[in-house]
mmCIF file of C-alpha atoms and ligand atoms in Angstrom:
data_model
loop_
_atom_site.group_PDB
_atom_site.id
_atom_site.type_symbol
_atom_site.label_atom_id
_atom_site.label_comp_id
_atom_site.label_asym_id
_atom_site.label_seq_id
_atom_site.Cartn_x
_atom_site.Cartn_y
_atom_site.Cartn_z
ATOM 1 C CA MET B 1 57.341 1.458 -59.794
ATOM 2 C CA GLU B 2 59.561 3.535 -57.622
ATOM 3 C CA PRO B 3 60.002 1.811 -54.071
ATOM 4 C CA LEU B 4 59.392 5.207 -52.445
ATOM 5 C CA PHE B 5 56.159 5.693 -54.286
ATOM 6 C CA ILE B 6 55.157 2.090 -53.266
ATOM 7 C CA GLY B 7 55.933 2.721 -49.650
ATOM 8 C CA VAL B 8 53.890 5.999 -49.645
ATOM 9 C CA LEU B 9 50.839 4.267 -51.275
ATOM 10 C CA ILE B 10 51.024 1.500 -48.501
ATOM 11 C CA VAL B 11 51.008 4.113 -45.880
ATOM 12 C CA VAL B 12 48.184 6.042 -47.366
ATOM 13 C CA VAL B 13 46.085 2.667 -47.768
ATOM 14 C CA LEU B 14 46.913 1.744 -44.102
ATOM 15 C CA LEU B 15 45.839 5.229 -43.015
ATOM 16 C CA VAL B 16 42.564 5.150 -44.998
ATOM 17 C CA LEU B 17 41.964 1.631 -43.418
ATOM 18 C CA VAL B 18 42.542 3.034 -39.878
ATOM 19 C CA VAL B 19 40.184 5.969 -40.454
ATOM 20 C CA VAL B 20 37.479 3.652 -41.895
ATOM 21 C CA VAL B 21 37.814 1.230 -38.982
ATOM 22 C CA LEU B 22 37.592 4.116 -36.478
ATOM 23 C CA LEU B 23 34.435 5.709 -38.226
ATOM 24 C CA THR B 24 32.776 2.325 -38.231
ATOM 25 C CA ARG B 25 33.464 1.646 -34.795
ATOM 26 C CA ARG B 26 32.214 4.955 -33.453
ATOM 27 C CA SER B 27 28.899 4.439 -35.534
ATOM 28 C CA THR B 28 28.406 1.098 -33.876
ATOM 29 C CA ALA B 29 29.441 2.438 -30.625
ATOM 30 C CA ALA B 30 27.813 0.902 -27.442
ATOM 31 C CA PRO B 31 24.614 2.663 -26.521
ATOM 32 C CA PRO B 32 24.957 5.656 -24.124
ATOM 33 C CA VAL B 33 25.516 4.450 -20.502
ATOM 34 C CA GLN B 34 22.118 3.940 -18.829
ATOM 35 C CA ALA B 35 21.524 4.963 -15.195
ATOM 36 C CA PRO B 36 21.688 1.796 -13.014
ATOM 37 C CA VAL B 37 18.281 0.317 -12.629
ATOM 38 C CA ALA B 38 17.361 0.485 -8.948
ATOM 39 C CA PRO B 39 16.559 -3.026 -7.581
ATOM 40 C CA VAL B 40 12.948 -3.583 -7.153
ATOM 41 C CA ASP B 41 12.422 -3.531 -3.343
ATOM 42 C CA THR B 42 10.427 -6.437 -2.062
ATOM 43 C CA LEU B 43 7.579 -5.797 0.426
ATOM 44 C CA ALA B 44 9.944 -7.133 3.196
ATOM 45 C CA ASP B 45 12.650 -4.521 2.206
ATOM 46 C CA ARG B 46 10.121 -1.819 2.502
ATOM 47 C CA LEU B 47 9.052 -3.071 5.937
ATOM 48 C CA THR B 48 12.337 -2.956 7.632
ATOM 49 C CA LYS B 49 11.075 -1.477 10.793
ATOM 50 C CA ALA B 50 8.217 -3.867 11.150
ATOM 51 C CA ARG B 51 10.666 -6.717 10.245
ATOM 52 C CA ARG B 52 13.063 -5.582 12.988
ATOM 53 C CA ALA B 53 10.353 -5.148 15.629
ATOM 54 C CA LEU B 54 9.034 -8.683 15.784
ATOM 55 C CA GLY B 55 12.024 -10.306 14.318
ATOM 56 C CA GLU B 56 14.491 -9.171 16.914
ATOM 57 C CA ARG B 57 12.242 -9.995 19.780
ATOM 58 C CA LEU B 58 11.457 -13.385 18.363
ATOM 59 C CA ARG B 59 15.290 -14.127 17.808
ATOM 60 C CA VAL B 60 15.543 -13.741 21.528
ATOM 61 C CA VAL B 61 12.549 -15.828 22.471
ATOM 62 C CA PHE B 62 13.397 -18.611 19.935
ATOM 63 C CA GLY B 63 17.002 -18.452 21.249
ATOM 64 C CA ARG B 64 15.931 -20.097 24.384
ATOM 65 C CA GLU B 65 16.711 -23.641 24.964
ATOM 66 C CA ALA B 66 13.491 -24.760 26.756
ATOM 67 C CA LEU B 67 9.894 -24.080 25.760
ATOM 68 C CA ASP B 68 9.247 -23.112 29.378
ATOM 69 C CA GLU B 69 6.765 -20.576 30.793
ATOM 70 C CA ASP B 70 9.224 -17.667 30.131
ATOM 71 C CA PHE B 71 9.350 -18.852 26.581
ATOM 72 C CA TRP B 72 5.514 -18.489 26.099
ATOM 73 C CA VAL B 73 5.373 -15.186 27.994
ATOM 74 C CA GLY B 74 8.186 -13.907 25.831
ATOM 75 C CA LEU B 75 6.298 -14.914 22.694
ATOM 76 C CA GLU B 76 3.108 -13.233 23.735
ATOM 77 C CA GLU B 77 4.933 -10.103 24.746
ATOM 78 C CA ALA B 78 6.637 -9.955 21.392
ATOM 79 C CA LEU B 79 3.285 -10.298 19.677
ATOM 80 C CA LEU B 80 1.834 -7.557 21.783
ATOM 81 C CA ALA B 81 4.843 -5.111 21.081
ATOM 82 C CA ALA B 82 4.130 -5.483 17.305
ATOM 83 C CA ASP B 83 0.669 -4.413 18.089
ATOM 84 C CA VAL B 84 -1.235 -7.700 17.172
ATOM 85 C CA GLY B 85 -3.596 -7.078 20.028
ATOM 86 C CA VAL B 86 -4.235 -8.695 23.372
ATOM 87 C CA GLU B 87 -6.925 -10.962 22.188
ATOM 88 C CA ALA B 88 -5.082 -12.196 19.064
ATOM 89 C CA ALA B 89 -1.681 -12.383 20.806
ATOM 90 C CA GLY B 90 -3.260 -14.674 23.576
ATOM 91 C CA ASP B 91 -5.238 -16.783 21.009
ATOM 92 C CA VAL B 92 -2.124 -17.281 18.770
ATOM 93 C CA VAL B 93 0.235 -18.254 21.655
ATOM 94 C CA GLY B 94 -2.489 -20.721 22.959
ATOM 95 C CA ARG B 95 -2.750 -22.401 19.548
ATOM 96 C CA VAL B 96 1.016 -22.566 19.002
ATOM 97 C CA ARG B 97 1.427 -23.963 22.340
ATOM 98 C CA GLY B 98 -1.482 -26.399 21.873
ATOM 99 C CA SER B 99 0.080 -27.761 18.801
ATOM 100 C CA GLY B 100 2.709 -29.334 21.080
ATOM 101 C CA PRO B 101 5.862 -28.230 19.730
ATOM 102 C CA GLU B 102 9.078 -29.786 21.234
ATOM 103 C CA THR B 103 11.775 -27.405 19.860
ATOM 104 C CA ALA B 104 11.884 -23.724 19.392
ATOM 105 C CA GLU B 105 11.975 -24.312 15.594
ATOM 106 C CA GLU B 106 8.695 -26.128 15.682
ATOM 107 C CA ALA B 107 7.216 -23.596 17.760
ATOM 108 C CA ARG B 108 8.371 -20.998 15.149
ATOM 109 C CA GLU B 109 6.948 -22.824 12.267
ATOM 110 C CA ALA B 110 3.573 -23.210 14.050
ATOM 111 C CA LEU B 111 3.702 -19.502 14.848
ATOM 112 C CA ARG B 112 4.035 -18.798 11.006
ATOM 113 C CA ARG B 113 1.150 -21.181 10.288
ATOM 114 C CA GLU B 114 -1.153 -19.304 12.751
ATOM 115 C CA LEU B 115 -0.283 -15.910 11.532
ATOM 116 C CA LEU B 116 -0.958 -17.025 8.065
ATOM 117 C CA ALA B 117 -4.190 -18.613 9.009
ATOM 118 C CA ILE B 118 -5.406 -15.224 10.335
ATOM 119 C CA LEU B 119 -4.848 -13.731 6.900
ATOM 120 C CA ALA B 120 -5.845 -16.680 4.837
ATOM 121 C CA GLY B 121 -8.701 -16.826 2.417
ATOM 122 C CA ARG B 122 -9.469 -13.188 1.707
ATOM 123 C CA THR B 123 -9.771 -11.398 -1.713
ATOM 124 C CA ARG B 124 -7.282 -8.643 -1.852
ATOM 125 C CA THR B 125 -7.598 -7.409 -5.372
ATOM 126 C CA LEU B 126 -9.968 -4.536 -6.015
ATOM 127 C CA ARG B 127 -13.444 -5.330 -7.082
ATOM 128 C CA GLN B 128 -14.413 -3.802 -10.283
ATOM 129 C CA GLU B 129 -17.851 -4.656 -11.517
ATOM 130 C CA GLY B 130 -18.770 -1.662 -13.535
ATOM 131 C CA SER B 131 -17.197 1.194 -15.638
ATOM 132 C CA PRO B 132 -16.271 3.715 -14.385
ATOM 133 C CA MET B 133 -15.204 1.742 -11.445
ATOM 134 C CA VAL B 134 -16.258 3.527 -8.189
ATOM 135 C CA VAL B 135 -13.918 3.611 -5.230
ATOM 136 C CA VAL B 136 -14.705 5.684 -2.147
ATOM 137 C CA VAL B 137 -11.863 6.548 0.240
ATOM 138 C CA VAL B 138 -12.533 7.139 3.892
ATOM 139 C CA GLY B 139 -10.529 7.644 7.136
ATOM 140 C CA VAL B 140 -9.972 10.232 9.806
ATOM 141 C CA ASN B 141 -7.949 13.227 8.975
ATOM 142 C CA GLY B 142 -4.126 12.841 9.144
ATOM 143 C CA VAL B 143 -4.099 9.005 8.594
ATOM 144 C CA GLY B 144 -2.593 9.546 5.108
ATOM 145 C CA LYS B 145 -6.014 9.451 3.012
ATOM 146 C CA THR B 146 -5.012 12.025 0.367
ATOM 147 C CA THR B 147 -1.750 10.665 -0.145
ATOM 148 C CA SER B 148 -3.157 7.188 -0.507
ATOM 149 C CA ILE B 149 -5.723 8.298 -3.040
ATOM 150 C CA ALA B 150 -2.795 9.859 -5.104
ATOM 151 C CA LYS B 151 -0.844 6.599 -4.895
ATOM 152 C CA LEU B 152 -3.832 4.587 -5.864
ATOM 153 C CA ALA B 153 -4.409 7.043 -8.950
ATOM 154 C CA ALA B 154 -0.906 6.726 -9.919
ATOM 155 C CA ARG B 155 -1.276 2.978 -9.754
ATOM 156 C CA PHE B 156 -4.292 2.985 -11.995
ATOM 157 C CA HIS B 157 -2.659 5.459 -14.237
ATOM 158 C CA GLY B 158 0.328 3.063 -14.521
ATOM 159 C CA GLU B 159 -1.985 0.194 -15.506
ATOM 160 C CA GLY B 160 -3.457 2.515 -18.292
ATOM 161 C CA ALA B 161 -6.652 3.375 -16.556
ATOM 162 C CA ALA B 162 -7.839 6.916 -16.858
ATOM 163 C CA THR B 163 -8.755 8.258 -13.394
ATOM 164 C CA LEU B 164 -10.920 11.052 -12.112
ATOM 165 C CA LEU B 165 -10.733 12.211 -8.481
ATOM 166 C CA ALA B 166 -13.531 13.793 -6.617
ATOM 167 C CA ALA B 167 -12.803 16.225 -3.924
ATOM 168 C CA ALA B 168 -15.783 15.471 -1.662
ATOM 169 C CA ASP B 169 -14.152 16.722 1.546
ATOM 170 C CA THR B 170 -15.736 20.255 0.941
ATOM 171 C CA PHE B 171 -15.194 21.562 4.530
ATOM 172 C CA ARG B 172 -11.382 21.267 4.830
ATOM 173 C CA ALA B 173 -10.065 24.358 3.078
ATOM 174 C CA ALA B 174 -6.756 22.670 2.100
ATOM 175 C CA ALA B 175 -8.144 19.278 1.036
ATOM 176 C CA ASP B 176 -9.025 20.593 -2.387
ATOM 177 C CA THR B 177 -5.736 22.192 -3.087
ATOM 178 C CA GLN B 178 -3.807 19.304 -1.783
ATOM 179 C CA LEU B 179 -5.802 16.864 -4.027
ATOM 180 C CA LYS B 180 -5.553 19.182 -6.979
ATOM 181 C CA SER B 181 -1.685 19.196 -6.883
ATOM 182 C CA TRP B 182 -1.687 15.325 -6.587
ATOM 183 C CA ALA B 183 -4.102 15.119 -9.412
ATOM 184 C CA GLU B 184 -1.816 17.177 -11.567
ATOM 185 C CA ARG B 185 1.175 15.145 -10.573
ATOM 186 C CA VAL B 186 -0.321 11.789 -11.318
ATOM 187 C CA GLY B 187 -2.176 12.791 -14.492
ATOM 188 C CA ALA B 188 -5.765 12.452 -13.136
ATOM 189 C CA GLU B 189 -8.724 14.911 -13.618
ATOM 190 C CA LEU B 190 -10.302 16.427 -10.676
ATOM 191 C CA VAL B 191 -13.897 17.457 -9.805
ATOM 192 C CA ALA B 192 -14.344 19.734 -6.902
ATOM 193 C CA GLY B 193 -17.276 21.506 -5.300
ATOM 194 C CA GLU B 194 -18.002 24.659 -3.802
ATOM 195 C CA PRO B 195 -16.376 25.305 -0.275
ATOM 196 C CA GLY B 196 -18.939 24.000 2.262
ATOM 197 C CA GLY B 197 -21.117 22.565 -0.417
ATOM 198 C CA ASP B 198 -22.763 19.146 -0.296
ATOM 199 C CA PRO B 199 -20.146 16.497 -0.461
ATOM 200 C CA ALA B 200 -22.588 13.976 -2.119
ATOM 201 C CA ALA B 201 -23.332 16.430 -4.931
ATOM 202 C CA VAL B 202 -19.598 16.622 -5.622
ATOM 203 C CA ALA B 203 -19.627 12.725 -5.710
ATOM 204 C CA PHE B 204 -22.624 12.704 -8.106
ATOM 205 C CA ASP B 205 -20.906 15.346 -10.403
ATOM 206 C CA ALA B 206 -17.718 13.507 -10.299
ATOM 207 C CA TYR B 207 -19.445 10.221 -11.271
ATOM 208 C CA GLN B 208 -21.485 11.881 -14.172
ATOM 209 C CA ALA B 209 -18.178 13.596 -15.382
ATOM 210 C CA ALA B 210 -16.333 10.361 -15.248
ATOM 211 C CA ARG B 211 -18.996 8.726 -17.349
ATOM 212 C CA ALA B 212 -19.334 11.430 -19.795
ATOM 213 C CA ARG B 213 -15.554 11.664 -20.333
ATOM 214 C CA GLY B 214 -14.988 7.818 -20.636
ATOM 215 C CA LYS B 215 -12.933 7.569 -17.541
ATOM 216 C CA ASP B 216 -12.236 3.932 -16.131
ATOM 217 C CA VAL B 217 -12.037 4.791 -12.512
ATOM 218 C CA VAL B 218 -13.520 7.590 -10.249
ATOM 219 C CA ILE B 219 -11.844 7.793 -6.607
ATOM 220 C CA VAL B 220 -13.837 9.957 -4.179
ATOM 221 C CA ASP B 221 -11.891 11.702 -1.274
ATOM 222 C CA THR B 222 -14.058 12.299 1.717
ATOM 223 C CA ALA B 223 -13.938 14.343 4.976
ATOM 224 C CA GLY B 224 -12.480 12.703 8.054
ATOM 225 C CA ARG B 225 -13.491 15.066 11.012
ATOM 226 C CA LEU B 226 -13.919 12.841 14.075
ATOM 227 C CA HIS B 227 -15.138 15.518 16.267
ATOM 228 C CA SER B 228 -18.587 15.549 14.673
ATOM 229 C CA LYS B 229 -18.765 11.759 14.192
ATOM 230 C CA HIS B 230 -22.526 11.657 13.820
ATOM 231 C CA ASN B 231 -22.672 14.113 11.054
ATOM 232 C CA LEU B 232 -19.726 12.885 9.421
ATOM 233 C CA MET B 233 -21.152 9.283 9.193
ATOM 234 C CA GLN B 234 -24.367 10.664 7.726
ATOM 235 C CA GLU B 235 -22.442 12.636 5.160
ATOM 236 C CA LEU B 236 -20.436 9.373 4.113
ATOM 237 C CA GLY B 237 -23.627 7.378 3.996
ATOM 238 C CA LYS B 238 -25.145 9.781 1.742
ATOM 239 C CA ILE B 239 -22.257 9.737 -0.596
ATOM 240 C CA VAL B 240 -22.264 6.073 -0.841
ATOM 241 C CA ARG B 241 -25.973 5.893 -1.327
ATOM 242 C CA VAL B 242 -25.860 8.624 -4.079
ATOM 243 C CA LEU B 243 -23.146 6.675 -5.836
ATOM 244 C CA GLU B 244 -24.973 3.383 -5.586
ATOM 245 C CA ARG B 245 -28.137 4.954 -6.977
ATOM 246 C CA GLU B 246 -26.199 6.482 -9.844
ATOM 247 C CA ALA B 247 -23.674 3.668 -10.748
ATOM 248 C CA GLY B 248 -25.522 0.796 -9.366
ATOM 249 C CA ARG B 249 -22.884 -0.200 -7.096
ATOM 250 C CA VAL B 250 -19.905 1.167 -5.393
ATOM 251 C CA ASP B 251 -16.894 -1.248 -6.100
ATOM 252 C CA GLU B 252 -14.756 -0.442 -3.107
ATOM 253 C CA VAL B 253 -14.998 1.496 0.127
ATOM 254 C CA LEU B 254 -11.376 1.822 1.182
ATOM 255 C CA LEU B 255 -10.662 2.809 4.749
ATOM 256 C CA VAL B 256 -7.168 4.329 5.266
ATOM 257 C CA LEU B 257 -5.687 3.474 8.654
ATOM 258 C CA ASP B 258 -2.566 5.003 10.050
ATOM 259 C CA ALA B 259 -0.384 1.835 11.067
ATOM 260 C CA THR B 260 1.422 3.947 13.727
ATOM 261 C CA THR B 261 -1.913 4.456 15.702
ATOM 262 C CA GLY B 262 -1.729 0.881 16.762
ATOM 263 C CA GLN B 263 -4.955 -0.559 18.372
ATOM 264 C CA ASN B 264 -6.958 2.666 17.715
ATOM 265 C CA GLY B 265 -7.347 1.285 14.157
ATOM 266 C CA ILE B 266 -9.545 -1.323 15.343
ATOM 267 C CA THR B 267 -12.180 1.315 16.777
ATOM 268 C CA GLN B 268 -11.871 3.465 13.608
ATOM 269 C CA THR B 269 -12.483 0.277 11.487
ATOM 270 C CA GLU B 270 -15.652 -0.469 13.544
ATOM 271 C CA VAL B 271 -17.022 3.093 13.283
ATOM 272 C CA PHE B 272 -16.503 3.245 9.556
ATOM 273 C CA THR B 273 -17.782 -0.111 8.819
ATOM 274 C CA GLU B 274 -20.973 0.525 10.672
ATOM 275 C CA ALA B 275 -21.451 3.703 8.713
ATOM 276 C CA VAL B 276 -20.470 2.823 5.200
ATOM 277 C CA GLY B 277 -19.514 -0.899 5.022
ATOM 278 C CA VAL B 278 -15.718 -0.984 4.374
ATOM 279 C CA THR B 279 -14.577 -3.434 1.823
ATOM 280 C CA GLY B 280 -10.907 -3.158 2.176
ATOM 281 C CA ILE B 281 -8.175 -1.423 4.252
ATOM 282 C CA VAL B 282 -5.161 0.656 3.067
ATOM 283 C CA LEU B 283 -2.560 0.490 5.880
ATOM 284 C CA ALA B 284 -0.649 3.771 5.534
ATOM 285 C CA LYS B 285 2.660 4.700 7.207
ATOM 286 C CA MET B 286 3.792 1.079 7.528
ATOM 287 C CA ASP B 287 7.473 2.346 6.771
ATOM 288 C CA GLY B 288 7.340 4.397 10.074
ATOM 289 C CA THR B 289 6.282 1.854 12.522
ATOM 290 C CA ALA B 290 7.647 -1.144 14.220
ATOM 291 C CA ARG B 291 4.151 -2.296 14.841
ATOM 292 C CA GLY B 292 2.738 -3.866 11.773
ATOM 293 C CA GLY B 293 0.666 -6.309 13.720
ATOM 294 C CA ILE B 294 -2.358 -4.010 13.316
ATOM 295 C CA ALA B 295 -2.965 -5.594 10.040
ATOM 296 C CA LEU B 296 -3.476 -9.091 11.862
ATOM 297 C CA ALA B 297 -5.610 -7.450 14.567
ATOM 298 C CA VAL B 298 -8.018 -5.936 12.117
ATOM 299 C CA GLU B 299 -8.307 -8.901 9.927
ATOM 300 C CA ARG B 300 -8.828 -11.310 12.763
ATOM 301 C CA ARG B 301 -11.353 -9.214 14.640
ATOM 302 C CA LEU B 302 -13.391 -7.754 11.663
ATOM 303 C CA GLY B 303 -12.371 -9.960 8.608
ATOM 304 C CA ILE B 304 -11.773 -6.966 6.411
ATOM 305 C CA PRO B 305 -8.966 -7.568 3.989
ATOM 306 C CA VAL B 306 -5.875 -5.121 4.113
ATOM 307 C CA LYS B 307 -5.605 -4.452 0.368
ATOM 308 C CA PHE B 308 -2.504 -2.109 0.156
ATOM 309 C CA ILE B 309 0.155 -0.896 2.422
ATOM 310 C CA GLY B 310 1.678 2.533 2.311
ATOM 311 C CA VAL B 311 5.402 2.497 2.761
ATOM 312 C CA GLY B 312 6.409 6.211 2.226
ATOM 313 C CA GLU B 313 5.306 9.530 1.094
ATOM 314 C CA GLY B 314 5.886 9.346 -2.653
ATOM 315 C CA VAL B 315 3.238 8.237 -5.190
ATOM 316 C CA ASP B 316 5.059 4.878 -5.781
ATOM 317 C CA ASP B 317 5.018 3.964 -2.139
ATOM 318 C CA LEU B 318 1.975 1.730 -2.236
ATOM 319 C CA VAL B 319 2.247 -1.972 -2.339
ATOM 320 C CA PRO B 320 -0.382 -4.660 -2.599
ATOM 321 C CA PHE B 321 -0.679 -6.539 0.651
ATOM 322 C CA GLU B 322 0.602 -10.066 0.410
ATOM 323 C CA ALA B 323 0.100 -12.220 3.447
ATOM 324 C CA GLY B 324 3.103 -14.557 3.009
ATOM 325 C CA SER B 325 5.665 -11.661 2.499
ATOM 326 C CA PHE B 326 4.081 -9.787 5.365
ATOM 327 C CA VAL B 327 4.355 -12.679 7.889
ATOM 328 C CA ASP B 328 7.850 -13.201 6.594
ATOM 329 C CA ALA B 329 8.618 -9.652 7.195
ATOM 330 C CA LEU B 330 6.964 -9.764 10.721
ATOM 331 C CA LEU B 331 9.049 -12.796 11.664
ATOM 332 C CA GLY B 332 12.318 -11.279 10.563
ATOM 333 C CA ASP B 333 12.709 -14.228 8.087
ATOM 334 C CA VAL B 334 13.843 -12.332 5.053
HETATM 335 P P1 GDP J 401 -5.011 12.929 5.286
HETATM 336 O O1 GDP J 401 -5.248 14.042 6.201
HETATM 337 O O2 GDP J 401 -5.633 11.648 5.741
HETATM 338 O O3 GDP J 401 -5.425 13.118 3.854
HETATM 339 O O4 GDP J 401 -3.426 12.631 5.309
HETATM 340 P P2 GDP J 401 -2.308 13.140 4.222
HETATM 341 O O5 GDP J 401 -2.481 12.271 2.956
HETATM 342 O O6 GDP J 401 -2.386 14.626 3.996
HETATM 343 O O7 GDP J 401 -1.011 12.611 5.070
HETATM 344 C C1 GDP J 401 -0.631 13.058 6.199
HETATM 345 C C2 GDP J 401 0.815 12.975 6.351
HETATM 346 O O8 GDP J 401 1.226 11.493 6.335
HETATM 347 C C3 GDP J 401 1.554 13.540 5.197
HETATM 348 O O9 GDP J 401 2.820 14.176 5.673
HETATM 349 C C4 GDP J 401 1.967 12.419 4.326
HETATM 350 O O10 GDP J 401 3.147 12.576 3.597
HETATM 351 C C5 GDP J 401 2.217 11.433 5.346
HETATM 352 N N1 GDP J 401 1.964 10.076 4.788
HETATM 353 C C6 GDP J 401 0.891 9.568 4.125
HETATM 354 N N2 GDP J 401 1.145 8.185 3.810
HETATM 355 C C7 GDP J 401 2.472 7.842 4.180
HETATM 356 C C8 GDP J 401 3.172 6.526 4.270
HETATM 357 O O11 GDP J 401 2.676 5.578 3.732
HETATM 358 N N3 GDP J 401 4.466 6.661 4.764
HETATM 359 C C9 GDP J 401 4.848 7.789 5.427
HETATM 360 N N4 GDP J 401 6.033 7.849 5.965
HETATM 361 N N5 GDP J 401 4.124 8.985 5.453
HETATM 362 C C10 GDP J 401 2.997 9.080 4.985
#
């Protein structure tokens, strides 16, 4: 064979090999670059303000050499500033002091134990005894009730539970529209009544619709006008009674509190508890406050568990309350 021909043949074979290798590499090329996965925020990350509040004050207090009178006054002031409340702050400081710590570190550990003790032993998961599960959400206007309902519905949706929302605030013109647009966004159905209609009738219709359509959860939005407190409480009582009669029970009555309103939350909890027997609290707007201590104040005083915390305006900004992380965040330990 001609050497030239052999040379050309070798070149052609090499070229074919190169093309084959390139094509194979293309077909097994790496998958398309994925958007970086955002790190999952911990509860502490999302409570930056609350963490800063007590954490920084405590750093100053615990930075002191001696456990003298100023130390204890400073500790009480730090707790008060975080909205733990006068009663609870005095009590906690008394207990920490009574445990006889000899160093600031020991006092800090005792404080952690005392705060955890206030939050200990409460069930924070949602009760679900029947199907559809019935959740009534109450709270004064503006606290974040509608947003919290949307967040709850999104959570249920994420867990694969079909949810129906009941717009039982028939007096606030915008309430319906607002809930409707949230319902569309989170993939929930909505039952609404006539403007000015009977809220208990809406709750009744919603429950029947939820049953008929095989829904897993029905969440009832209610009115929150405080200026007509007596009527409002009557109205809420009637909604709960109607649902109890139809469903045999109401699984949860969740009260939404605005964490930024501080000690006022205690009064609101008392009023609503008297009217409808609140079973759990959703503490909204925790991201916007340096005063997360209201959770401790409410639980200590009324024994009602905080079940969720709202940490933003988006549908995913609702996190289950967890005592350990909450205390860590408050103490600025994370
Ligand atoms: P409602 O009157 O109680 O139904 O209150 P809305 O749900 O309409 O909320 C009132 C305002 O609070 C709205 O601007 C919400 O976006 C805002 N909001 C609700 N929950 C949160 C939260 O957890 N964090 C923050 N930063 N804003 C919230």
